[in-house]
Coordinates of N, CA and C in Angstrom, one line a residue:
X1 N 59.5 46.9 93.1 CA 59.0 48.1 93.6 C 58.8 48.0 95.1
X2 N 59.2 49.0 95.9 CA 59.1 49.0 97.3 C 58.1 50.2 97.7
X3 N 57.2 49.9 98.6 CA 56.2 50.9 99.0 C 56.3 50.9 100.6
X4 N 56.4 52.1 101.1 CA 56.2 52.3 102.5 C 54.8 52.9 102.7
X5 N 54.2 52.7 103.9 CA 52.8 53.2 104.1 C 51.7 52.4 103.4
X6 N 52.0 51.2 103.0 CA 51.0 50.4 102.3 C 49.7 50.1 103.0
X7 N 49.7 50.2 104.3 CA 48.5 50.0 105.1 C 47.7 51.3 105.3
X8 N 48.2 52.4 104.8 CA 47.5 53.6 104.8 C 46.6 53.8 103.6
X9 N 45.7 54.7 103.6 CA 44.8 54.9 102.5 C 45.5 55.2 101.2
X10 N 46.4 56.1 101.2 CA 47.1 56.4 99.9 C 48.0 55.2 99.4
X11 N 48.8 54.7 100.4 CA 49.7 53.6 100.0 C 49.0 52.3 99.5
X12 N 47.9 52.0 100.1 CA 47.2 50.7 99.6 C 46.6 50.9 98.3
X13 N 46.1 52.2 98.0 CA 45.5 52.4 96.7 C 46.6 52.5 95.6
X14 N 47.8 53.0 96.0 CA 48.9 53.1 95.0 C 49.3 51.6 94.7
X15 N 49.4 50.8 95.8 CA 49.8 49.4 95.5 C 48.8 48.7 94.6
X16 N 47.5 49.0 94.7 CA 46.5 48.4 93.8 C 46.8 48.8 92.4
X17 N 47.0 50.1 92.2 CA 47.3 50.6 90.8 C 48.5 49.9 90.2
X18 N 49.6 49.9 91.0 CA 50.8 49.3 90.5 C 50.6 47.8 90.1
X19 N 49.9 47.1 91.0 CA 49.6 45.7 90.6 C 48.7 45.5 89.4
X20 N 47.7 46.4 89.3 CA 46.8 46.3 88.1 C 47.6 46.7 86.8
X21 N 48.6 47.6 87.0 CA 49.4 48.0 85.8 C 50.4 46.9 85.5
X22 N 50.5 45.8 86.2 CA 51.4 44.7 85.8 C 52.7 44.7 86.5
X23 N 52.9 45.4 87.6 CA 54.1 45.3 88.4 C 54.2 43.9 88.9
X24 N 55.3 43.2 88.5 CA 55.4 41.8 88.9 C 55.5 41.5 90.4
X25 N 56.2 42.3 91.1 CA 56.3 42.2 92.6 C 56.2 43.5 93.2
X26 N 55.5 43.6 94.3 CA 55.4 44.8 95.1 C 55.9 44.4 96.5
X27 N 56.9 45.1 97.0 CA 57.4 44.9 98.4 C 56.9 45.9 99.3
X28 N 56.2 45.5 100.3 CA 55.6 46.4 101.3 C 56.4 46.4 102.6
X29 N 56.9 47.5 103.0 CA 57.6 47.6 104.3 C 56.6 47.9 105.4
X30 N 56.4 47.0 106.3 CA 55.4 47.2 107.3 C 56.1 47.1 108.7
X31 N 55.7 48.0 109.5 CA 56.3 48.2 110.9 C 56.3 46.8 111.6
X32 N 55.1 46.1 111.5 CA 55.0 44.9 112.3 C 55.3 43.6 111.4
X33 N 55.5 43.8 110.1 CA 55.8 42.7 109.2 C 54.6 41.8 109.0
X34 N 53.4 42.2 109.4 CA 52.2 41.3 109.4 C 51.5 41.4 108.0
X35 N 51.9 40.4 107.2 CA 51.2 40.4 105.8 C 49.7 40.2 105.9
X36 N 49.3 39.4 106.9 CA 47.8 39.1 107.1 C 47.1 40.4 107.3
X37 N 47.6 41.3 108.1 CA 47.0 42.6 108.3 C 46.8 43.4 107.0
X38 N 47.8 43.3 106.2 CA 47.8 44.0 104.9 C 46.7 43.3 104.0
X39 N 46.7 42.0 104.0 CA 45.7 41.2 103.2 C 44.3 41.5 103.6
X40 N 44.1 41.6 104.9 CA 42.8 41.9 105.5 C 42.3 43.3 105.0
X41 N 43.2 44.3 105.0 CA 42.9 45.6 104.5 C 42.6 45.6 103.1
X42 N 43.4 44.9 102.3 CA 43.1 44.8 100.9 C 41.7 44.1 100.6
X43 N 41.4 43.1 101.3 CA 40.0 42.5 101.2 C 38.9 43.5 101.5
X44 N 39.1 44.3 102.6 CA 38.2 45.3 103.0 C 38.0 46.4 101.9
X45 N 39.1 46.9 101.3 CA 39.0 47.9 100.3 C 38.6 47.4 98.9
X46 N 39.2 46.3 98.5 CA 39.1 45.8 97.1 C 38.4 44.5 96.9
X47 N 38.0 43.8 97.9 CA 37.3 42.5 97.8 C 38.3 41.3 97.8
X48 N 37.7 40.2 98.1 CA 38.5 39.0 98.1 C 39.1 38.5 96.8
X49 N 38.3 38.8 95.7 CA 38.8 38.4 94.4 C 40.1 39.1 94.0
X50 N 40.2 40.3 94.3 CA 41.4 41.1 94.1 C 42.6 40.4 94.8
X51 N 42.4 40.1 96.1 CA 43.4 39.5 96.9 C 43.8 38.2 96.3
X52 N 42.9 37.3 95.9 CA 43.2 36.0 95.3 C 44.1 36.2 94.1
X53 N 43.8 37.2 93.3 CA 44.5 37.4 92.0 C 45.9 38.0 92.3
X54 N 46.1 38.8 93.4 CA 47.3 39.6 93.5 C 48.2 39.2 94.7
X55 N 47.7 38.4 95.6 CA 48.5 38.1 96.9 C 49.9 37.5 96.6
X56 N 50.0 36.7 95.6 CA 51.3 36.0 95.3 C 52.3 37.0 94.8
X57 N 51.9 38.2 94.4 CA 52.8 39.2 93.9 C 53.3 40.2 94.9
X58 N 52.8 40.0 96.2 CA 53.1 41.0 97.3 C 54.1 40.3 98.3
X59 N 55.2 41.0 98.5 CA 56.1 40.5 99.5 C 56.1 41.6 100.7
X60 N 56.3 41.1 101.9 CA 56.3 41.9 103.0 C 57.6 41.8 103.8
X61 N 58.2 42.9 104.1 CA 59.4 43.0 104.9 C 59.1 43.7 106.2
X62 N 59.5 43.2 107.4 CA 59.3 44.0 108.6 C 60.4 45.1 108.6
X63 N 59.9 46.3 108.8 CA 60.9 47.5 108.7 C 60.4 48.6 109.7
X64 N 61.4 49.1 110.3 CA 61.2 50.3 111.2 C 61.9 51.5 110.5
X65 N 61.2 52.3 109.8 CA 61.8 53.4 109.1 C 62.6 54.4 109.9
X66 N 62.3 54.4 111.2 CA 63.0 55.3 112.1 C 64.4 54.9 112.4
X67 N 64.8 53.7 112.1 CA 66.1 53.1 112.4 C 67.0 52.9 111.2
X68 N 68.3 53.0 111.5 CA 69.3 52.7 110.5 C 69.0 51.4 109.9
X69 N 69.2 51.3 108.6 CA 69.0 50.0 107.8 C 67.6 49.5 108.1
X70 N 66.7 50.4 108.4 CA 65.3 50.1 108.7 C 65.1 49.0 109.7
X71 N 66.1 49.0 110.7 CA 66.0 48.0 111.8 C 66.2 46.6 111.4
X72 N 66.7 46.4 110.2 CA 66.9 45.0 109.7 C 68.4 44.6 109.9
X73 N 68.6 43.2 110.0 CA 69.9 42.7 110.1 C 70.6 42.9 108.7
X74 N 71.9 42.7 108.6 CA 72.6 43.0 107.4 C 72.1 42.2 106.2
X75 N 71.9 40.9 106.4 CA 71.4 40.0 105.3 C 70.1 40.4 104.8
X76 N 69.1 40.7 105.7 CA 67.8 41.1 105.2 C 67.8 42.4 104.5
X77 N 68.6 43.4 105.0 CA 68.7 44.7 104.3 C 69.4 44.5 102.9
X78 N 70.4 43.6 102.8 CA 71.0 43.4 101.6 C 70.0 42.8 100.6
X79 N 69.2 41.8 101.1 CA 68.2 41.2 100.2 C 67.2 42.2 99.7
X80 N 66.8 43.1 100.6 CA 65.9 44.2 100.2 C 66.5 45.1 99.1
X81 N 67.8 45.5 99.4 CA 68.5 46.3 98.4 C 68.5 45.7 97.0
X82 N 68.8 44.4 97.0 CA 68.9 43.6 95.7 C 67.5 43.6 95.0
X83 N 66.4 43.7 95.7 CA 65.1 43.6 95.1 C 64.5 45.0 94.7
X84 N 65.3 46.1 95.1 CA 64.7 47.4 95.0 C 65.1 48.1 93.7
X85 N 64.1 48.4 92.9 CA 64.3 49.1 91.6 C 63.6 50.5 91.7
X86 N 62.5 50.6 92.4 CA 61.8 51.9 92.6 C 61.3 51.9 94.0
X87 N 61.2 53.1 94.6 CA 60.7 53.3 95.9 C 59.6 54.3 95.9
X88 N 58.4 54.0 96.5 CA 57.3 54.9 96.7 C 57.2 55.1 98.2
X89 N 57.7 56.2 98.7 CA 57.7 56.4 100.1 C 56.5 57.2 100.5
X90 N 55.5 56.4 101.0 CA 54.2 57.0 101.4 C 53.9 57.0 102.9
X91 N 54.8 56.5 103.7 CA 54.6 56.4 105.1 C 54.8 57.8 105.7
X92 N 53.9 58.2 106.6 CA 54.0 59.5 107.3 C 53.2 59.4 108.5
X93 N 53.7 60.2 109.5 CA 52.9 60.4 110.7 C 52.0 61.6 110.4
X94 N 50.7 61.4 110.3 CA 49.8 62.5 109.9 C 48.8 62.8 111.0
X95 N 49.1 62.4 112.2 CA 48.3 62.7 113.4 C 48.2 64.3 113.5
X96 N 47.1 64.8 113.9 CA 47.0 66.2 114.1 C 47.6 66.6 115.5
X97 N 47.6 65.7 116.4 CA 48.1 66.0 117.7 C 49.0 64.9 118.2
X98 N 50.2 65.3 118.6 CA 51.2 64.3 119.2 C 51.7 64.9 120.4
X99 N 52.0 64.1 121.4 CA 52.5 64.6 122.7 C 53.9 65.1 122.5
X100 N 54.6 64.6 121.6 CA 56.0 65.0 121.4 C 56.3 65.2 120.0
X101 N 56.9 66.4 119.7 CA 57.2 66.8 118.3 C 58.3 65.8 117.7
X102 N 59.1 65.2 118.6 CA 60.1 64.3 118.0 C 59.5 63.1 117.4
X103 N 58.2 62.7 117.7 CA 57.6 61.6 117.0 C 57.4 61.9 115.5
X104 N 57.0 63.1 115.2 CA 56.8 63.6 113.8 C 58.2 63.5 113.1
X105 N 59.2 64.0 113.8 CA 60.5 64.1 113.2 C 61.1 62.7 112.9
X106 N 60.9 61.8 113.8 CA 61.4 60.4 113.6 C 60.8 59.8 112.4
X107 N 59.5 59.8 112.3 CA 58.8 59.2 111.2 C 58.9 59.9 109.9
X108 N 58.7 61.2 109.9 CA 58.6 62.0 108.7 C 60.0 62.4 108.2
X109 N 60.9 62.8 109.0 CA 62.2 63.2 108.6 C 63.2 62.1 108.6
X110 N 63.4 61.4 109.7 CA 64.3 60.3 109.8 C 63.9 59.2 108.9
X111 N 62.6 58.9 108.8 CA 62.1 57.8 108.0 C 62.4 58.1 106.5
X112 N 62.2 59.4 106.1 CA 62.5 59.8 104.7 C 64.0 59.7 104.4
X113 N 64.8 60.1 105.4 CA 66.3 60.0 105.2 C 66.7 58.5 105.0
X114 N 66.1 57.6 105.8 CA 66.5 56.2 105.7 C 66.0 55.6 104.4
X115 N 64.9 56.0 103.9 CA 64.4 55.5 102.6 C 65.3 56.1 101.5
X116 N 65.7 57.3 101.6 CA 66.6 57.9 100.6 C 68.0 57.2 100.6
X117 N 68.4 56.8 101.8 CA 69.7 56.0 101.9 C 69.5 54.7 101.2
X118 N 68.4 54.0 101.5 CA 68.1 52.7 100.8 C 68.2 52.9 99.3
X119 N 67.5 53.9 98.8 CA 67.5 54.2 97.3 C 69.0 54.4 96.8
X120 N 69.7 55.1 97.5 CA 71.1 55.4 97.1 C 71.9 54.1 97.2
X121 N 71.8 53.4 98.2 CA 72.6 52.1 98.4 C 72.2 51.1 97.4
X122 N 70.9 51.0 97.0 CA 70.4 50.1 96.1 C 70.7 50.5 94.7
X123 N 71.2 51.7 94.5 CA 71.5 52.2 93.1 C 70.3 52.4 92.3
X124 N 69.2 52.7 93.0 CA 67.9 52.9 92.3 C 67.9 54.3 91.7
X125 N 67.7 54.3 90.3 CA 67.7 55.6 89.6 C 66.2 56.1 89.6
X126 N 65.3 55.3 90.1 CA 63.9 55.7 90.1 C 63.3 55.7 91.5
X127 N 64.0 56.3 92.4 CA 63.4 56.5 93.7 C 62.4 57.6 93.6
X128 N 61.2 57.4 94.1 CA 60.1 58.3 93.9 C 59.9 59.0 95.2
X129 N 59.9 60.3 95.2 CA 59.7 61.1 96.4 C 58.3 61.7 96.3
X130 N 57.4 61.3 97.2 CA 56.0 61.7 97.2 C 55.9 63.2 97.6
X131 N 55.2 64.0 96.8 CA 55.1 65.4 97.1 C 54.1 65.6 98.2
X132 N 53.3 64.6 98.6 CA 52.4 64.7 99.7 C 53.1 65.2 101.0
X133 N 54.3 64.8 101.2 CA 55.1 65.3 102.4 C 55.2 66.8 102.4
X134 N 55.5 67.3 101.2 CA 55.6 68.8 101.1 C 54.3 69.5 101.5
X135 N 53.2 68.9 101.0 CA 51.9 69.4 101.3 C 51.6 69.3 102.8
X136 N 51.9 68.2 103.4 CA 51.7 68.0 104.8 C 52.5 68.9 105.7
X137 N 53.7 69.2 105.2 CA 54.6 70.1 106.0 C 54.0 71.4 106.4
X138 N 53.1 71.9 105.7 CA 52.4 73.1 106.0 C 51.6 73.0 107.3
X139 N 51.2 71.8 107.7 CA 50.4 71.6 108.9 C 51.2 71.3 110.1
X140 N 52.5 71.2 110.0 CA 53.4 71.0 111.2 C 54.0 72.3 111.6
X141 N 54.3 72.3 112.9 CA 54.9 73.5 113.4 C 56.4 73.6 113.3
X142 N 56.9 73.4 112.0 CA 58.3 73.5 111.7 C 58.5 74.7 110.8
X143 N 59.6 75.4 110.9 CA 59.8 76.5 110.0 C 60.2 75.9 108.6
X144 N 60.1 76.7 107.6 CA 60.5 76.4 106.2 C 62.0 76.1 106.3
X145 N 62.7 76.8 107.0 CA 64.2 76.6 107.1 C 64.5 75.2 107.7
X146 N 63.8 74.8 108.7 CA 64.0 73.4 109.2 C 63.7 72.3 108.2
X147 N 62.7 72.5 107.4 CA 62.4 71.5 106.4 C 63.5 71.5 105.3
X148 N 63.8 72.7 104.9 CA 64.8 72.8 103.8 C 66.2 72.3 104.3
X149 N 66.5 72.5 105.5 CA 67.8 71.9 106.1 C 67.7 70.4 106.1
X150 N 66.6 69.8 106.5 CA 66.4 68.4 106.5 C 66.5 67.8 105.1
X151 N 66.0 68.5 104.1 CA 66.0 68.0 102.7 C 67.5 68.1 102.2
X152 N 68.1 69.2 102.5 CA 69.5 69.4 102.0 C 70.5 68.3 102.6
X153 N 70.2 67.9 103.8 CA 71.0 66.9 104.5 C 70.8 65.5 103.9
X154 N 69.6 65.2 103.3 CA 69.3 63.9 102.9 C 69.1 63.6 101.5
X155 N 68.9 64.6 100.7 CA 68.6 64.4 99.3 C 69.8 64.6 98.4
X156 N 70.1 63.7 97.5 CA 71.2 63.9 96.6 C 71.1 65.2 95.8
X157 N 72.2 65.8 95.6 CA 72.3 67.2 95.0 C 71.4 67.3 93.7
X158 N 71.5 66.2 92.9 CA 70.7 66.3 91.6 C 69.2 66.4 91.7
X159 N 68.7 66.0 92.9 CA 67.3 66.0 93.2 C 66.9 67.1 94.1
X160 N 67.8 67.9 94.6 CA 67.6 68.9 95.6 C 66.6 70.0 95.2
X161 N 66.7 70.6 94.1 CA 65.8 71.7 93.7 C 64.4 71.1 93.5
X162 N 64.3 70.0 92.9 CA 63.0 69.4 92.7 C 62.2 69.1 94.1
X163 N 63.0 68.6 95.1 CA 62.4 68.4 96.4 C 62.0 69.7 97.1
X164 N 62.8 70.7 96.9 CA 62.6 72.0 97.6 C 61.3 72.6 97.1
X165 N 60.9 72.3 95.8 CA 59.7 72.9 95.3 C 58.5 72.4 96.0
X166 N 58.5 71.2 96.5 CA 57.4 70.6 97.2 C 57.0 71.4 98.5
X167 N 58.0 72.2 99.0 CA 57.8 72.9 100.3 C 57.5 74.3 100.0

């Protein structure tokens, strides 16, 4: 299982649930690749005993969702694809104010495209698209047409209608 946004409130709680439900390995894609930062957050939210019990089941990959192949070299990306069975894409730029609209697009649109590409290349039949993005879209200054165009460009045809419903 791969999770993006694992250092955010939603992502870290999702990771906890997956681990408690017996997921053998959870791969967290972190911008800085800093597993210690994730561990520190887990200790703060869930206590040191949880971390002691679960830390060995957490893998961290450094990843920049805004870049092709998540900014990874070919070997690292191939290793990630091999380990990917499900994807929970929870990373998002949820700031209320940004100096440049392109920051939102890079993280929220390009990042989602790159994660969908990973799912497709990994052959994952269980890529999970979080509806949270559809909810958040109402708070950005993009037209419905812009969102639907972005979805149509990046989502496989068999999942297109389902994803459109989120918006």
